Short mmCIF file of C-alpha atoms in Angstrom, two decimals:
data_model
loop_
_atom_site.label_atom_id
_atom_site.label_comp_id
_atom_site.label_asym_id
_atom_site.label_seq_id
_atom_site.Cartn_x
_atom_site.Cartn_y
_atom_site.Cartn_z
CA MET A 71 -41.39 -17.85 40.77
CA THR A 72 -41.49 -21.00 42.01
CA ASP A 73 -39.77 -21.81 45.15
CA LYS A 74 -37.33 -25.19 43.93
CA PRO A 75 -34.29 -26.62 44.03
CA LEU A 76 -31.66 -25.18 41.63
CA SER A 77 -31.46 -28.74 40.58
CA ASN A 78 -33.39 -32.34 41.06
CA ILE A 79 -32.12 -35.24 39.31
CA SER A 80 -32.01 -38.95 40.59
CA ALA A 81 -29.58 -40.52 42.67
CA ALA A 82 -28.37 -42.78 39.59
CA ASP A 83 -27.67 -39.52 37.57
CA ALA A 84 -26.03 -37.81 40.10
CA TYR A 85 -23.41 -40.61 40.67
CA ALA A 86 -23.25 -40.71 36.63
CA ASN A 87 -22.35 -36.93 36.64
CA ALA A 88 -19.77 -37.48 39.16
CA LYS A 89 -18.20 -40.23 37.18
CA ALA A 90 -18.06 -38.28 34.10
CA ASN A 91 -17.07 -34.74 35.16
CA LYS A 92 -13.35 -34.84 35.32
CA LEU A 93 -13.29 -31.59 37.02
CA ARG A 94 -15.28 -32.81 40.23
CA SER A 95 -12.75 -32.75 42.47
CA TYR A 96 -11.25 -29.16 44.36
CA PRO A 97 -8.19 -28.81 42.93
CA SER A 98 -4.68 -29.49 45.38
CA PRO A 99 -1.12 -28.51 45.50
CA ASP A 100 -0.24 -32.27 43.95
CA ARG A 101 -3.38 -32.62 41.90
CA GLY A 102 -4.61 -30.03 39.46
CA GLY A 103 -3.23 -27.28 41.61
CA ASP A 104 -2.20 -25.14 38.67
CA ARG A 105 -6.02 -25.00 37.80
CA LEU A 106 -5.78 -22.91 40.91
CA TYR A 107 -2.75 -21.11 41.42
CA PRO A 108 -1.21 -18.88 40.85
CA LEU A 109 -3.51 -18.20 38.00
CA ALA A 110 -7.40 -19.82 38.22
CA SER A 111 -8.76 -21.65 35.43
CA PRO A 112 -12.41 -22.17 35.70
CA SER A 113 -14.06 -23.90 33.06
CA ALA A 114 -17.26 -22.74 31.52
CA LYS A 115 -20.06 -25.23 29.96
CA PRO A 116 -21.21 -23.86 26.69
CA SER A 117 -24.93 -24.20 26.01
CA PHE A 118 -24.50 -22.32 22.21
CA THR A 119 -21.62 -21.44 20.31
CA MET A 120 -20.59 -18.32 18.62
CA LYS A 121 -19.18 -17.66 14.65
CA PRO A 122 -16.14 -15.69 14.23
CA THR A 123 -18.09 -13.02 12.62
CA ASP A 124 -20.81 -12.76 15.48
CA SER A 125 -21.42 -9.07 16.59
CA VAL A 126 -20.93 -8.90 20.41
CA PHE A 127 -22.57 -6.21 22.83
CA THR A 128 -21.56 -5.58 25.88
CA ILE A 129 -23.52 -3.75 29.14
CA GLY A 130 -22.78 -3.55 32.65
CA SER A 131 -20.10 -2.20 35.52
CA CYS A 132 -16.77 -0.98 34.48
CA PHE A 133 -15.48 -4.66 34.08
CA ALA A 134 -17.63 -4.61 30.71
CA ARG A 135 -15.37 -2.07 29.53
CA ASN A 136 -12.44 -4.79 29.91
CA VAL A 137 -14.33 -7.14 28.24
CA GLU A 138 -15.16 -4.82 25.48
CA SER A 139 -11.23 -3.77 24.78
CA ALA A 140 -10.17 -7.59 24.89
CA LEU A 141 -12.86 -9.01 22.98
CA LEU A 142 -12.01 -5.97 20.17
CA GLU A 143 -8.12 -7.42 20.45
CA THR A 144 -8.93 -10.57 19.56
CA GLY A 145 -10.99 -9.37 16.30
CA MET A 146 -14.45 -9.73 17.12
CA LYS A 147 -16.72 -7.11 16.40
CA VAL A 148 -18.09 -5.10 19.23
CA THR A 149 -21.25 -3.28 18.66
CA SER A 150 -21.20 -1.45 22.21
CA ASN A 151 -17.72 0.46 21.89
CA GLU A 152 -18.64 3.78 20.31
CA ASP A 153 -16.72 7.17 20.78
CA GLN A 154 -19.04 9.72 18.32
CA LEU A 155 -21.38 10.88 20.65
CA GLY A 156 -21.01 14.68 20.28
CA VAL A 157 -19.51 17.10 22.74
CA VAL A 158 -20.65 15.35 25.55
CA GLY A 159 -19.08 12.34 25.03
CA ASN A 160 -15.95 13.58 23.90
CA SER A 161 -15.31 15.53 27.16
CA LEU A 162 -14.14 12.68 29.36
CA GLY A 163 -11.72 11.49 26.96
CA PHE A 164 -13.18 8.08 27.23
CA THR A 165 -16.61 7.88 26.21
CA PRO A 166 -17.03 4.46 27.49
CA ASN A 167 -17.24 5.35 30.94
CA PHE A 168 -20.60 6.81 30.43
CA PHE A 169 -21.69 3.29 29.58
CA ASN A 170 -21.02 2.12 32.77
CA LYS A 171 -24.30 0.31 34.51
CA TYR A 172 -23.38 -0.55 38.13
CA SER A 173 -26.57 -2.62 38.85
CA ILE A 174 -29.15 -4.75 37.04
CA HIS A 175 -32.04 -1.93 37.08
CA SER A 176 -29.64 0.35 35.73
CA ILE A 177 -29.04 -2.05 32.66
CA TYR A 178 -32.96 -2.54 32.43
CA ASN A 179 -33.67 1.29 32.55
CA ASP A 180 -31.32 1.85 29.42
CA LEU A 181 -32.56 -1.54 27.49
CA LYS A 182 -36.22 0.00 27.93
CA TRP A 183 -35.78 3.12 27.00
CA ALA A 184 -33.69 2.62 24.00
CA PHE A 185 -36.05 -0.06 22.55
CA GLU A 186 -39.18 1.74 23.51
CA ARG A 187 -38.47 5.68 23.23
CA ASP A 188 -41.96 6.55 24.24
CA THR A 189 -40.87 5.63 27.74
CA TYR A 190 -37.79 7.44 28.24
CA PRO A 191 -38.37 10.22 31.01
CA GLY A 192 -36.57 12.83 28.85
CA ASP A 193 -35.57 15.89 30.69
CA ASP A 194 -37.09 14.52 33.86
CA ILE A 195 -33.87 12.57 34.39
CA ILE A 196 -31.69 15.48 33.95
CA TYR A 197 -31.23 17.01 37.44
CA PRO A 198 -30.41 20.48 37.64
CA MET A 199 -27.64 21.39 39.87
CA HIS A 200 -26.83 24.28 42.36
CA LYS A 201 -25.25 26.46 39.70
CA ASP A 202 -26.36 27.44 36.19
CA GLY A 203 -25.30 25.06 33.68
CA LEU A 204 -24.51 22.13 35.64
CA TYR A 205 -26.55 18.91 35.51
CA ALA A 206 -26.44 15.54 36.60
CA ASP A 207 -27.60 12.43 34.97
CA MET A 208 -27.77 9.69 37.38
CA GLN A 209 -28.33 7.35 34.92
CA LEU A 210 -25.09 7.42 33.33
CA GLY A 211 -21.71 5.92 34.30
CA MET A 212 -20.35 9.54 34.60
CA SER A 213 -23.14 11.56 36.01
CA LYS A 214 -21.87 15.14 36.08
CA LEU A 215 -22.45 17.42 33.32
CA GLU A 216 -21.94 20.98 32.42
CA PHE A 217 -22.95 21.62 29.12
CA GLU A 218 -26.01 23.37 27.35
CA MET A 219 -29.34 21.43 27.65
CA ASP A 220 -29.20 20.97 23.98
CA ASP A 221 -25.93 19.11 23.71
CA ILE A 222 -27.09 16.96 26.63
CA ARG A 223 -30.73 16.26 25.23
CA ASP A 224 -28.08 15.43 21.32
CA PHE A 225 -26.03 13.22 23.49
CA ARG A 226 -28.74 11.22 25.05
CA THR A 227 -30.01 10.21 21.78
CA ARG A 228 -27.08 9.13 20.69
CA TYR A 229 -26.45 7.08 23.68
CA LEU A 230 -29.74 5.35 23.53
CA ASP A 231 -28.80 4.78 19.78
CA VAL A 232 -25.99 2.87 21.01
CA MET A 233 -28.00 0.94 23.59
CA ALA A 234 -30.43 -0.29 21.10
CA ARG A 235 -27.73 -2.33 19.48
CA ALA A 236 -28.16 -5.09 22.01
CA LYS A 237 -31.73 -5.53 19.48
CA ASP A 238 -29.37 -6.86 16.37
CA ALA A 239 -26.26 -8.26 18.15
CA ASP A 240 -25.79 -11.79 17.64
CA VAL A 241 -24.49 -12.04 21.31
CA VAL A 242 -25.17 -9.98 24.40
CA ILE A 243 -22.82 -9.93 27.50
CA ILE A 244 -24.25 -8.62 30.50
CA THR A 245 -21.90 -8.06 33.24
CA LEU A 246 -23.85 -7.18 37.12
CA GLY A 247 -21.65 -4.88 39.54
CA TYR A 248 -23.18 -3.86 42.91
CA VAL A 249 -26.36 -4.44 44.83
CA GLU A 250 -26.15 -1.11 46.48
CA THR A 251 -28.55 0.92 44.94
CA TRP A 252 -30.30 4.58 44.65
CA TYR A 253 -33.80 5.22 44.20
CA ASP A 254 -35.86 8.25 42.99
CA ASN A 255 -39.48 8.40 44.85
CA LYS A 256 -40.59 10.95 42.53
CA LEU A 257 -39.77 9.17 39.34
CA GLY A 258 -40.42 5.54 40.43
CA LEU A 259 -37.04 4.55 39.39
CA TYR A 260 -33.64 3.17 40.36
CA LEU A 261 -30.47 5.27 39.51
CA ASN A 262 -27.18 4.14 38.30
CA THR A 263 -25.23 5.89 40.66
CA SER A 264 -25.66 8.04 44.00
CA PRO A 265 -27.52 11.41 43.87
CA PRO A 266 -25.15 14.19 44.77
CA GLN A 267 -25.69 15.71 48.04
CA PRO A 268 -26.71 19.25 47.15
CA LEU A 269 -29.91 17.29 45.58
CA ILE A 270 -30.53 15.43 48.56
CA LYS A 271 -30.43 18.62 50.63
CA ALA A 272 -32.72 20.55 48.64
CA ASP A 273 -35.09 17.16 48.69
CA PRO A 274 -34.36 14.94 51.64
CA ASP A 275 -37.80 12.74 50.92
CA ARG A 276 -36.89 12.38 47.10
CA PHE A 277 -34.27 9.63 47.11
CA GLU A 278 -33.34 6.71 49.13
CA PHE A 279 -30.70 4.10 49.41
CA ARG A 280 -31.62 0.54 48.66
CA VAL A 281 -29.45 -2.69 49.22
CA LEU A 282 -31.14 -5.45 46.61
CA SER A 283 -32.06 -8.73 47.59
CA TYR A 284 -31.98 -12.28 45.86
CA ASN A 285 -35.35 -11.99 44.58
CA ASP A 286 -34.63 -8.12 43.28
CA ILE A 287 -31.93 -9.30 41.56
CA LEU A 288 -33.32 -12.57 40.17
CA GLY A 289 -36.68 -10.69 39.00
CA ALA A 290 -34.57 -8.04 37.58
CA LEU A 291 -32.84 -10.45 35.50
CA HIS A 292 -35.96 -12.19 34.03
CA ASP A 293 -37.09 -8.64 33.21
CA VAL A 294 -34.00 -7.91 30.78
CA HIS A 295 -34.40 -11.20 29.41
CA ALA A 296 -37.83 -10.98 28.61
CA LEU A 297 -37.18 -7.34 27.40
CA LEU A 298 -34.68 -8.26 24.79
CA LEU A 299 -36.80 -11.59 23.83
CA LYS A 300 -39.64 -9.03 22.84
CA HIS A 301 -37.44 -6.69 20.67
CA ARG A 302 -34.91 -9.09 18.97
CA THR A 303 -35.25 -10.96 15.75
CA LYS A 304 -32.52 -13.23 16.11
CA PRO A 305 -32.23 -15.90 18.73
CA LEU A 306 -30.68 -14.69 22.03
CA LYS A 307 -27.30 -15.95 23.00
CA MET A 308 -26.36 -14.29 26.56
CA LEU A 309 -23.53 -14.79 28.56
CA VAL A 310 -24.04 -13.32 32.06
CA THR A 311 -20.82 -12.85 34.70
CA VAL A 312 -20.23 -10.82 37.72
CA SER A 313 -17.70 -7.90 38.20
CA PRO A 314 -14.95 -8.93 40.25
CA VAL A 315 -14.15 -5.28 40.91
CA PRO A 316 -14.99 -4.81 44.77
CA LEU A 317 -17.24 -1.94 46.28
CA LEU A 318 -14.83 1.09 46.80
CA SER A 319 -17.07 1.94 49.61
CA THR A 320 -20.42 1.47 51.23
CA PHE A 321 -23.34 3.39 52.23
CA ARG A 322 -24.22 0.29 54.87
CA ASP A 323 -23.25 0.50 58.41
CA VAL A 324 -20.97 -2.68 57.81
CA ASP A 325 -17.28 -3.45 57.28
CA VAL A 326 -16.93 -2.69 53.45
CA LEU A 327 -15.71 -6.56 53.25
CA VAL A 328 -18.74 -7.99 54.67
CA ALA A 329 -21.16 -5.89 52.07
CA ASN A 330 -18.86 -6.36 49.23
CA THR A 331 -19.09 -10.23 49.96
CA TYR A 332 -22.91 -10.15 50.26
CA SER A 333 -22.98 -7.93 46.77
CA LYS A 334 -20.93 -10.39 44.99
CA SER A 335 -22.33 -13.18 46.39
CA VAL A 336 -26.11 -12.81 46.05
CA GLN A 337 -25.99 -11.78 42.21
CA ARG A 338 -23.75 -14.73 41.53
CA ALA A 339 -26.16 -17.13 43.46
CA ALA A 340 -29.09 -15.24 41.54
CA ILE A 341 -27.58 -16.21 38.15
CA ASP A 342 -27.75 -19.91 38.74
CA GLU A 343 -31.66 -19.74 39.01
CA PHE A 344 -31.68 -17.53 36.23
CA ILE A 345 -30.17 -19.66 33.93
CA ARG A 346 -31.64 -22.71 34.96
CA ASP A 347 -35.18 -21.06 33.78
CA ALA A 348 -33.94 -18.77 30.77
CA GLU A 349 -32.89 -20.30 27.29
CA GLY A 350 -30.34 -19.16 25.85
CA VAL A 351 -28.11 -17.90 28.70
CA ASP A 352 -24.84 -19.28 30.43
CA TYR A 353 -23.16 -17.82 33.06
CA PHE A 354 -19.15 -17.16 32.38
CA PRO A 355 -16.90 -17.48 35.22
CA SER A 356 -14.67 -14.32 35.16
CA TYR A 357 -15.61 -13.65 38.48
CA GLU A 358 -13.96 -16.86 39.61
CA PHE A 359 -10.63 -15.99 37.15
CA VAL A 360 -10.07 -12.87 38.98
CA ILE A 361 -10.77 -14.09 42.27
CA LEU A 362 -9.21 -17.27 42.82
CA SER A 363 -6.24 -16.20 41.50
CA ASN A 364 -2.91 -14.74 43.00
CA PRO A 365 -3.86 -11.14 44.34
CA GLU A 366 -0.43 -10.12 42.59
CA LEU A 367 -1.53 -11.05 39.42
CA ALA A 368 -4.93 -10.30 39.54
CA TRP A 369 -5.10 -6.65 40.33
CA SER A 370 -2.94 -4.12 37.71
CA ARG A 371 -2.63 -1.08 40.40
CA GLY A 372 -1.71 -3.01 43.57
CA ASP A 373 -5.24 -1.36 44.70
CA TYR A 374 -6.94 -4.83 44.68
CA ARG A 375 -9.47 -3.09 42.52
CA HIS A 376 -8.28 -2.83 38.94
CA VAL A 377 -8.28 -6.03 37.12
CA SER A 378 -5.26 -6.90 35.35
CA PRO A 379 -5.52 -6.11 31.25
CA ASP A 380 -3.38 -9.48 31.15
CA LEU A 381 -5.78 -11.34 33.10
CA VAL A 382 -8.49 -10.00 31.06
CA ALA A 383 -7.06 -10.99 28.11
CA ARG A 384 -6.53 -14.64 29.77
CA ILE A 385 -10.07 -14.56 30.56
CA MET A 386 -11.59 -13.56 27.14
CA SER A 387 -9.21 -15.96 25.24
CA ASN A 388 -11.14 -18.43 27.37
CA VAL A 389 -14.48 -17.16 25.92
CA VAL A 390 -13.35 -17.42 22.34
CA THR A 391 -11.71 -21.29 22.54
CA GLN A 392 -14.74 -22.22 24.35
CA TYR A 393 -17.39 -20.60 22.43
CA VAL A 394 -16.54 -19.75 19.44
CA GLU A 395 -17.02 -22.40 16.40
CA GLY A 396 -14.04 -23.51 15.42
CA ALA A 397 -11.71 -23.01 18.24
CA GLU A 398 -12.67 -25.30 20.35
CA ASP A 399 -9.47 -27.34 19.68
CA GLN A 400 -7.21 -23.96 19.50
CA THR A 401 -4.63 -22.98 22.33
CA MET A 402 -4.92 -19.83 24.16
CA THR A 403 -4.41 -16.80 22.00
CA VAL A 404 -1.23 -14.92 21.58
CA GLY A 405 -2.15 -11.90 23.63
CA ALA A 406 -3.41 -13.90 26.53
CA LEU A 407 -0.54 -16.22 26.34
CA GLN A 408 1.58 -13.06 26.54
CA GLY A 409 -0.29 -11.94 29.58
CA SER A 410 -0.16 -15.15 31.17
CA ALA A 411 3.79 -15.00 30.71
CA ARG A 412 4.08 -11.33 32.02
CA MET A 413 1.87 -12.45 35.01
CA LEU A 414 4.04 -15.17 35.85
CA TYR A 415 7.43 -13.75 35.45
CA LYS A 416 6.02 -10.76 38.15
CA ILE A 417 5.98 -13.34 40.50
CA GLU A 418 9.13 -15.08 39.58
CA ASP A 419 7.31 -18.36 38.53
CA TYR A 420 9.87 -19.38 35.93
CA ALA A 421 8.62 -22.94 36.15
CA GLY A 422 5.17 -21.78 35.29
CA ILE A 423 6.48 -20.18 32.16
CA LYS A 424 7.96 -23.20 30.93
CA ALA A 425 5.22 -25.24 31.87
CA LEU A 426 3.09 -22.32 29.29
CA HIS A 427 5.52 -23.10 27.01
CA ALA A 428 5.13 -26.90 27.39
CA LYS A 429 1.18 -26.73 26.47
CA HIS A 430 1.23 -24.14 23.97
CA PRO A 431 4.95 -24.62 22.01
CA ASP A 432 3.68 -23.85 18.44
CA VAL A 433 1.85 -20.51 20.02
CA PHE A 434 5.34 -19.37 21.22
CA ALA A 435 7.20 -20.85 18.21
CA SER A 436 5.25 -18.25 16.36
CA ASP A 437 5.79 -15.09 18.28
CA ALA A 438 8.50 -13.12 19.12
CA ASP A 439 7.81 -11.73 22.25
CA LEU A 440 6.67 -15.00 23.89
CA LEU A 441 10.07 -16.34 23.21
CA VAL A 442 11.73 -13.63 24.70
CA MET A 443 9.52 -14.51 27.65
CA LEU A 444 10.68 -17.81 27.46
CA GLY A 445 13.96 -17.01 27.03
CA ASN A 446 14.20 -14.72 30.20
CA ALA A 447 12.83 -17.23 31.99
CA HIS A 448 15.75 -19.80 31.03
CA THR A 449 18.01 -17.19 31.57
CA LYS A 450 16.97 -16.61 35.23
CA THR A 451 17.19 -20.10 36.11
CA ARG A 452 20.66 -20.12 34.58
CA ASP A 453 20.19 -21.97 31.50
CA ILE A 454 21.90 -19.93 29.31
CA GLU A 455 22.46 -21.72 26.31
CA THR A 456 18.74 -22.63 25.74
CA ALA A 457 18.00 -18.88 26.63
CA PHE A 458 20.50 -18.23 23.45
CA GLY A 459 18.63 -20.14 21.39
CA LEU A 460 15.52 -18.71 22.08
CA PHE A 461 16.76 -14.93 21.40
CA ALA A 462 18.50 -16.07 18.28
CA GLN A 463 15.13 -17.58 17.18
CA ALA A 464 12.94 -14.76 18.02
CA HIS A 465 15.27 -12.08 16.36
CA THR A 466 14.76 -14.29 13.24
CA LEU A 467 11.34 -14.14 13.42
CA ALA A 468 11.20 -10.28 14.23
CA PRO A 469 14.13 -8.46 13.23
CA GLU A 470 12.73 -5.07 13.47
CA LYS A 471 12.34 -5.50 17.27
CA ALA A 472 15.47 -4.33 19.44
CA ALA A 473 14.87 -6.96 22.82
CA PRO A 474 15.79 -9.93 20.90
CA ILE A 475 19.40 -9.34 19.49
CA GLU A 476 19.82 -6.93 22.86
CA ARG A 477 19.55 -9.95 24.87
CA LEU A 478 21.56 -12.13 22.79
CA ILE A 479 24.58 -9.51 23.02
CA THR A 480 23.87 -9.30 26.69
CA LEU A 481 24.11 -13.15 26.89
CA CYS A 482 27.46 -13.18 24.94
CA ARG A 483 29.32 -12.00 28.49
CA PRO A 484 28.04 -15.33 30.65
CA MET A 485 28.95 -17.50 27.39
CA ARG A 486 32.64 -16.12 27.38
CA ASP A 487 32.35 -15.08 23.97
CA PRO A 488 33.18 -11.36 22.59
CA GLU A 489 33.67 -12.19 19.20
CA GLN A 490 30.22 -13.06 18.55
CA ALA A 491 29.07 -10.20 20.88
CA GLN A 492 31.04 -7.93 18.36
CA ARG A 493 29.43 -9.16 15.26
CA LEU A 494 26.23 -8.61 17.09
CA MET A 495 26.94 -5.16 18.09
CA VAL A 496 27.73 -4.41 13.98
CA ARG A 497 24.38 -5.96 13.27
CA HIS A 498 22.47 -3.79 16.28
CA GLU A 499 24.12 -0.29 15.01
CA GLN A 500 23.00 -1.54 11.32
CA LEU A 501 19.13 -2.18 12.38
CA PHE A 502 19.04 0.09 15.39
CA PRO A 503 21.14 2.94 15.21
CA LYS A 504 19.81 5.39 17.34
CA ARG A 505 19.79 2.91 20.54
CA GLY A 506 23.53 4.04 20.72
CA ASN A 507 22.95 3.92 24.79
CA PHE A 508 22.64 0.18 24.68
CA ARG A 509 26.05 0.02 22.70
CA LYS A 510 27.82 2.32 24.76
CA ASN A 511 26.69 0.52 28.00
CA ALA A 512 26.97 -2.92 27.18
CA THR A 513 30.15 -4.78 28.49
CA PHE A 514 31.42 -8.13 27.49
CA TRP A 515 33.67 -9.05 30.61
#
């Protein structure tokens, strides 16, 4: 690979770019600040489009599973999602965990073996452990396998059959995870997960820990790209992302915060050079969506590691609106708006919810849950009459939902309207006879 600038254009073209780029300046509190806080909204620049009927194959770290779920909720066909993988696949209760690929070399291994079955090492990558019937397959996201070997072989065949679908998918989404990797010197290949200590004790020289360099990552990205081009009959459309999920811990003798920064930044840097030279490949900034957002909203379990499903929905809605034909002028999806409203409500940013409504009034008007969240925001800011109207609109849209009418009943007290409360209570009992506890505890004065 030739060492050359990432970009090399004339001074005139550079100034022309600056003049035309509406997103050139970094946001500040009084200028575009809502693009950064509390929910970051980085923009992609698509070089290709997708059809609503296109199939998508996702591969990569655990964040790829989040992407998968979010795409399925938008109605897209995701061919990498498969749970019929025999007794081994059913053992976790969540088969997709087996599919997690934590480094670019692990991604390459699986695709190579799936496309070119004669290269698959077979039983050599299934390591007998310290007791009979226990094996480790360190190419899987979950490596511990306590099954008969025939069941493991059956699972492996099914697994590679799923991976082979990447040849036929219209769009391939690759999510890079970590650069801390392990290498099997005997087999001459990278592993996906760390070898268990009993295997290391049994053969101390067999495995080694490696931290990938920029060139390691860039070269492997090109290898994956070439492999896909070799075996596909369709033009390749690929989105590459970096997982925002940080290292749980590090094997390096450095602070995990430093190790994680290197891991993410070196992959992010390598991707830009990769897409410069690889046709049909875009970078999508899911990493920036998460890392630049308010941490209280970005992480779902308060652990700074698991990305909020609401934020993932927002990210994938952005993918749809920017890449899918016919969606360019659409607003965010209902699910993404619901997620955004919930996140803003969590940090008591009621003005933010109202601003979200101002940008997407038609979507709010079509969804009862959004109207309830907007009504809650107005209730918190003591705009009771507006809130009442929104709850009434939500109740008309979805009379089968209890929340709108219960919010209406609750607001009758500050509105000093017991007669209306009684009428609503009668209707509530007709619609929701089993919610007697609400009626019992409701007070109006």
